[in-house]
PDB file of C-alpha atoms in Angstrom:
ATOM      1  CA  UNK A   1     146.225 109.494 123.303  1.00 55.00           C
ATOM      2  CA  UNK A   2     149.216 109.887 121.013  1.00 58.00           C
ATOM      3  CA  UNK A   3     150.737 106.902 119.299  1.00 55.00           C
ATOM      4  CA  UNK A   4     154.138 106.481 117.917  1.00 56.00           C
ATOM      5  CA  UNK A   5     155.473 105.049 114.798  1.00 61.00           C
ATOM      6  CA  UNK A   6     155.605 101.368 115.244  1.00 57.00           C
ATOM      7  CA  UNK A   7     153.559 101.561 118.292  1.00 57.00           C
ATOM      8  CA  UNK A   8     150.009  99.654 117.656  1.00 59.00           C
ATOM      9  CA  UNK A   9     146.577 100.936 118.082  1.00 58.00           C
ATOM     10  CA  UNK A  10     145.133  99.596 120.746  1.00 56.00           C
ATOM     11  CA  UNK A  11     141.700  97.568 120.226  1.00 56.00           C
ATOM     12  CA  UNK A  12     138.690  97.731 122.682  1.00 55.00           C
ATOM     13  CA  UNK A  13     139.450  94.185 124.166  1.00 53.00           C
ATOM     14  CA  UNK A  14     143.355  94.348 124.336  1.00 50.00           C
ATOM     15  CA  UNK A  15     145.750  96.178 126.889  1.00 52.00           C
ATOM     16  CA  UNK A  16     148.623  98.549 125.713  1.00 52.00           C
ATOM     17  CA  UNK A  17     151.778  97.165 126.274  1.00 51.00           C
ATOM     18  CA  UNK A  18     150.641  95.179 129.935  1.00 50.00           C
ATOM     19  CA  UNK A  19     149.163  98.459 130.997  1.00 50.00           C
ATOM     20  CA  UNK A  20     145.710  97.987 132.856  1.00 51.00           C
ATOM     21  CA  UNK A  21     142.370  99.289 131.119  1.00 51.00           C
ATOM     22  CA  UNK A  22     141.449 103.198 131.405  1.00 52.00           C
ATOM     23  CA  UNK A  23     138.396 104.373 131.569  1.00 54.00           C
ATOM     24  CA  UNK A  24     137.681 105.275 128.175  1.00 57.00           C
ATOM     25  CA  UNK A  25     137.357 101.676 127.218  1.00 66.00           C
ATOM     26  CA  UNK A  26     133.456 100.688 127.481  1.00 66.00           C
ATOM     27  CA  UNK A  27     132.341  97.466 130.184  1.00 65.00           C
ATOM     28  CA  UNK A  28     130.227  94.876 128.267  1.00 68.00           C
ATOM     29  CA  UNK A  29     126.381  95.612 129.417  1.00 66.00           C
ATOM     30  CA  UNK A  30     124.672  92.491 130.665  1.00 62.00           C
ATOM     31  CA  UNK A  31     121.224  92.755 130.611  1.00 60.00           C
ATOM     32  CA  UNK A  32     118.949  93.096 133.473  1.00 59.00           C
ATOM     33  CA  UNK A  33     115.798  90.832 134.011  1.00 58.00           C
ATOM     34  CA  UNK A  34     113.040  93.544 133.088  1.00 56.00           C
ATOM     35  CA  UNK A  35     114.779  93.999 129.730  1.00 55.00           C
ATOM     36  CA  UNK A  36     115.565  90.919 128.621  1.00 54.00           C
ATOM     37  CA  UNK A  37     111.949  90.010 129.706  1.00 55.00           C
ATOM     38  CA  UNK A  38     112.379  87.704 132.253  1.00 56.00           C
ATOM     39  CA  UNK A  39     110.197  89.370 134.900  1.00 65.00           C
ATOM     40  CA  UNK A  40     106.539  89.968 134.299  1.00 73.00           C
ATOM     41  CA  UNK A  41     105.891  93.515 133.756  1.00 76.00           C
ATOM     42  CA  UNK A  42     103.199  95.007 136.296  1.00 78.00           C
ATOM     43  CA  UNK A  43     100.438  96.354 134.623  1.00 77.00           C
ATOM     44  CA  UNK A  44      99.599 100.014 134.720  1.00 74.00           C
ATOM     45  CA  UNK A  45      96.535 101.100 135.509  1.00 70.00           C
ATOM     46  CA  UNK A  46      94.390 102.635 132.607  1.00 69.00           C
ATOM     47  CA  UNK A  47      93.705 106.267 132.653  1.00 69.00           C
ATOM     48  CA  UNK A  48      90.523 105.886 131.530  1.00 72.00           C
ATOM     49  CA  UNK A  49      87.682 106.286 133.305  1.00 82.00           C
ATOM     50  CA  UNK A  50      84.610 103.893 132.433  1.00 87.00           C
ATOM     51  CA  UNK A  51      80.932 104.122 133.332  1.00 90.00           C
ATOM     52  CA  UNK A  52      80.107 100.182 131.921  1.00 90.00           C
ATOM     53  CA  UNK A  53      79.023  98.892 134.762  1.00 90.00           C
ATOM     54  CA  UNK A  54      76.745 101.954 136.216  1.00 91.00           C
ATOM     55  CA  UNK A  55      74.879 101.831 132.694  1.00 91.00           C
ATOM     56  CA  UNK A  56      74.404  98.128 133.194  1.00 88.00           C
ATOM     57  CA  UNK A  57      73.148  98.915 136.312  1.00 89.00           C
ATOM     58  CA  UNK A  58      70.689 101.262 135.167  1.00 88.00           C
ATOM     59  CA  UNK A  59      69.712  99.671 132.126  1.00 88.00           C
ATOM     60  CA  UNK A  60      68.644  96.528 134.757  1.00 85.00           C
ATOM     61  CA  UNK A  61      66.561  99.010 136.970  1.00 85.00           C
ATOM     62  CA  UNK A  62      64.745 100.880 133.555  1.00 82.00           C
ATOM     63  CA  UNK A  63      63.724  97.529 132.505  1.00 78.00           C
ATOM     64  CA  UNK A  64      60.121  96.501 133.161  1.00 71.00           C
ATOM     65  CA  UNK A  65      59.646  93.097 135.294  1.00 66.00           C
ATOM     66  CA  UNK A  66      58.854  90.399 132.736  1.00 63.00           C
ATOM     67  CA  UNK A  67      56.102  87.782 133.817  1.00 60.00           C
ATOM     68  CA  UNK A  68      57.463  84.040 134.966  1.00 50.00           C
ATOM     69  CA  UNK A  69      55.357  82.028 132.778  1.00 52.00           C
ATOM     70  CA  UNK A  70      55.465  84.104 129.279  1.00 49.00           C
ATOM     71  CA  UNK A  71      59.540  83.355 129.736  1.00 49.00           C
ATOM     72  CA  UNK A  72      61.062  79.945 130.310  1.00 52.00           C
ATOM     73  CA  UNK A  73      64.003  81.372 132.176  1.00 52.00           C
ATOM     74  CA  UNK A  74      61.898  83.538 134.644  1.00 50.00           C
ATOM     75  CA  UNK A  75      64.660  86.592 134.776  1.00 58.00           C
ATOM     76  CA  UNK A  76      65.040  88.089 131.034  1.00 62.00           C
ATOM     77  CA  UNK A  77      68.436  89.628 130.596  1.00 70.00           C
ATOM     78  CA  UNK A  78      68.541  92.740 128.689  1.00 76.00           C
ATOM     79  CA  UNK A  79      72.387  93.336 126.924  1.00 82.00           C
ATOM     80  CA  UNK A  80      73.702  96.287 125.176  1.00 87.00           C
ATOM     81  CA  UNK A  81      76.504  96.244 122.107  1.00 91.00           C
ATOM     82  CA  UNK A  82      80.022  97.180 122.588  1.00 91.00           C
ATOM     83  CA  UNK A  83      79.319  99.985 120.484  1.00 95.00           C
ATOM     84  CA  UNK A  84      76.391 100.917 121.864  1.00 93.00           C
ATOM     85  CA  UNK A  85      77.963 101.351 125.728  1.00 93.00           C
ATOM     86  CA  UNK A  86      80.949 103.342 123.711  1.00 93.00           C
ATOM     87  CA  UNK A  87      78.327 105.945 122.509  1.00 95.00           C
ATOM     88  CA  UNK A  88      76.680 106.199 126.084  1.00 94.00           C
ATOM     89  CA  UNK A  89      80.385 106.251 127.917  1.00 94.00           C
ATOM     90  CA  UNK A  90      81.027 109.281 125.279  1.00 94.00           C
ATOM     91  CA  UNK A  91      77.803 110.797 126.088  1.00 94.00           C
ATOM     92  CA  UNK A  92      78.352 110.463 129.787  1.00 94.00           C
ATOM     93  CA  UNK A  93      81.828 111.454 129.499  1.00 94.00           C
ATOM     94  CA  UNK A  94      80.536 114.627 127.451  1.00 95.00           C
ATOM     95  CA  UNK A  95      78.014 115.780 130.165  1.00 95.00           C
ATOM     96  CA  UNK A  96      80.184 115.223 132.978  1.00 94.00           C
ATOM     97  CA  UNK A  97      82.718 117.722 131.702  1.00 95.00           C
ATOM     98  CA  UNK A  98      80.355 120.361 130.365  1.00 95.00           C
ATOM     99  CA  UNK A  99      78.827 120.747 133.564  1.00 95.00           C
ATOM    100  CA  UNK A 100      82.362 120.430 135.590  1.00 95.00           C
ATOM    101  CA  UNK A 101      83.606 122.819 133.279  1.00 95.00           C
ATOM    102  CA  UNK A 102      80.667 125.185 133.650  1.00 95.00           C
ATOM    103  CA  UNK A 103      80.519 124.803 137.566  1.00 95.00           C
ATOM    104  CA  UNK A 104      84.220 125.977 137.599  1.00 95.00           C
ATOM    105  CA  UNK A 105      83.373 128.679 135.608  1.00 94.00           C
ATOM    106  CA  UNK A 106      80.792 129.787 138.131  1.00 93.00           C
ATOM    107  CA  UNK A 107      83.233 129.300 141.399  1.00 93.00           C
ATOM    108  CA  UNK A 108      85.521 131.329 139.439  1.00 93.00           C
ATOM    109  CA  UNK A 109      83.627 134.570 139.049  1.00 94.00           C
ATOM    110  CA  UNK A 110      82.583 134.156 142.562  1.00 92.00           C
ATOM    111  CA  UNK A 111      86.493 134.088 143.309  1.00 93.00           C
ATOM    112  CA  UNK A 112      86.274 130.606 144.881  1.00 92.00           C
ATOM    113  CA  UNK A 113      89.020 127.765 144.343  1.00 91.00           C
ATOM    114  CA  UNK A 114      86.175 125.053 145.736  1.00 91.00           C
ATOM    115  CA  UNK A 115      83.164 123.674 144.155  1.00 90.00           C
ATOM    116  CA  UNK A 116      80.014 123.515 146.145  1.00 89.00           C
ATOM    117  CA  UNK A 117      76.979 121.548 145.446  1.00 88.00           C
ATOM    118  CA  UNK A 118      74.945 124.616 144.587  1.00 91.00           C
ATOM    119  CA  UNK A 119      77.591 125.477 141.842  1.00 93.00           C
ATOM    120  CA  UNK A 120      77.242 122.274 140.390  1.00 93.00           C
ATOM    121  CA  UNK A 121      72.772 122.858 140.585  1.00 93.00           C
ATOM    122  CA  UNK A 122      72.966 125.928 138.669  1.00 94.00           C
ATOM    123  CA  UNK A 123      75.654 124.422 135.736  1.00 95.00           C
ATOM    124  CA  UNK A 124      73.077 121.295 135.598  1.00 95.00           C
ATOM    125  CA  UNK A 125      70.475 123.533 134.906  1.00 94.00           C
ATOM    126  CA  UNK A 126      72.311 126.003 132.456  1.00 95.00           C
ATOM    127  CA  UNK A 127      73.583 122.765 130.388  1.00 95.00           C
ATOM    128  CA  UNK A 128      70.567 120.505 130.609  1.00 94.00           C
ATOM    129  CA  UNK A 129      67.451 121.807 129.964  1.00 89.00           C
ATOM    130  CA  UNK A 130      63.166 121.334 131.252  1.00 92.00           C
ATOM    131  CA  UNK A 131      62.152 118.291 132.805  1.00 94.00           C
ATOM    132  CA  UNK A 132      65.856 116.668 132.029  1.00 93.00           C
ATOM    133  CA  UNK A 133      67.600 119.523 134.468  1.00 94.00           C
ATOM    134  CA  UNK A 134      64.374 119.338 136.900  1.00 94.00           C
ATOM    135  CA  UNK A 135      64.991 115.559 137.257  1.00 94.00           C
ATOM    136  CA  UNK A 136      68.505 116.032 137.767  1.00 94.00           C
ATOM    137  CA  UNK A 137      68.892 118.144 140.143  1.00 94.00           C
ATOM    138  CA  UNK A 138      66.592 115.963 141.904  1.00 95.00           C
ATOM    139  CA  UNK A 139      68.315 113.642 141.848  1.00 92.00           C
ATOM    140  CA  UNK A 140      71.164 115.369 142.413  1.00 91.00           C
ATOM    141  CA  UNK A 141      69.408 116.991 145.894  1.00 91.00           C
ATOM    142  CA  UNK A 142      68.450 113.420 146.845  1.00 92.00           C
ATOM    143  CA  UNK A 143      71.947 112.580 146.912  1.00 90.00           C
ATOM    144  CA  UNK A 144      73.454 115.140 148.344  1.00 89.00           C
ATOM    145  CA  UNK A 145      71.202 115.082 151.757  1.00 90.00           C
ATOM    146  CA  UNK A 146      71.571 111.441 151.613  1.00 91.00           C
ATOM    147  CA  UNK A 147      75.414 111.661 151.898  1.00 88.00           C
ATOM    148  CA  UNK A 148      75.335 114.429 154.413  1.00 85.00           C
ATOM    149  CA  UNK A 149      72.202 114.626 156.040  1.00 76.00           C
ATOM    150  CA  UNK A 150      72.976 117.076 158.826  1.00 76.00           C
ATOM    151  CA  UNK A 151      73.667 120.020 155.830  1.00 60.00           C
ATOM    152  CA  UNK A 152      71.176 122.742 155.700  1.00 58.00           C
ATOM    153  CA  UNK A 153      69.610 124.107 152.514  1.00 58.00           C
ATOM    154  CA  UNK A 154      71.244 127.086 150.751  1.00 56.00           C
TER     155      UNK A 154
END
């Protein structure tokens, strides 16, 4: 844009001389409902993974049966500290990826892309070790045939 002596600047509200508005001048922004806060945001879901409630559920089976008439209430419940379940959900969260990490390992030098149960046996029982890794896998058998029955032994 050139100007002219004696010609005035023009300002971002005002027209030049009746002329309409180009381009360059900037529309006022009106907000929209989700930034002005309006709407409720939707919550996201965390990406955390937590074991809470599978502790609590094992905690409740490790627990011996108390007698009815030493307690008043008949059912004792057992709790656990909100520091306490962090350490375990760390320690859970630990062992779960050493042995996924280990079991990929093994389906890699066997040059296979999926994990099979058997790759996951031998990871259990490189990472854990004695009566831990015997109980585990198991456990970890039990399982197995109890989600697919019909699968024969390796």
């Amino acid at each position: 844009m050139v100007f002219v002596k004696g010609q005035k600047k023009a300002t971002k509200g005002s027209t030049q001389s009746g002329e309409e508005k180009t381009a360059s001048t900037t529309p006022k922004v009106t907000k929209t409902p989700t930034e002005g806060g309006d709407k409720k945001r939707k919550k996201r879901k965390s990406d955390y993974t937590s074991f809470s409630t599978y502790i609590h559920k094992l905690l409740k089976q490790i627990t011996p049966p108390t007698n009815a008439k030493s307690n008043e209430k008949g059912d004792r419940k057992f709790t656990i500290s909100s520091k306490a379940m962090s350490v375990m959900n760390s320690f859970v969260h630990d062992i779960f990826d050493r042995i996924a990490t280990e079991a990929s390992g093994l389906a890699k030098k066997k040059k296979r892309q999926t994990l099979h149960s058997r790759d996951i046996q031998v990871a259990v029982r490189i990472i854990l070790t004695g009566e831990l890794a015997k109980h585990a896998i198991l456990q970890g058998m039990t399982a197995v045939n109890k989600y697919n029955p019909t699968e024969t032994k390796n």
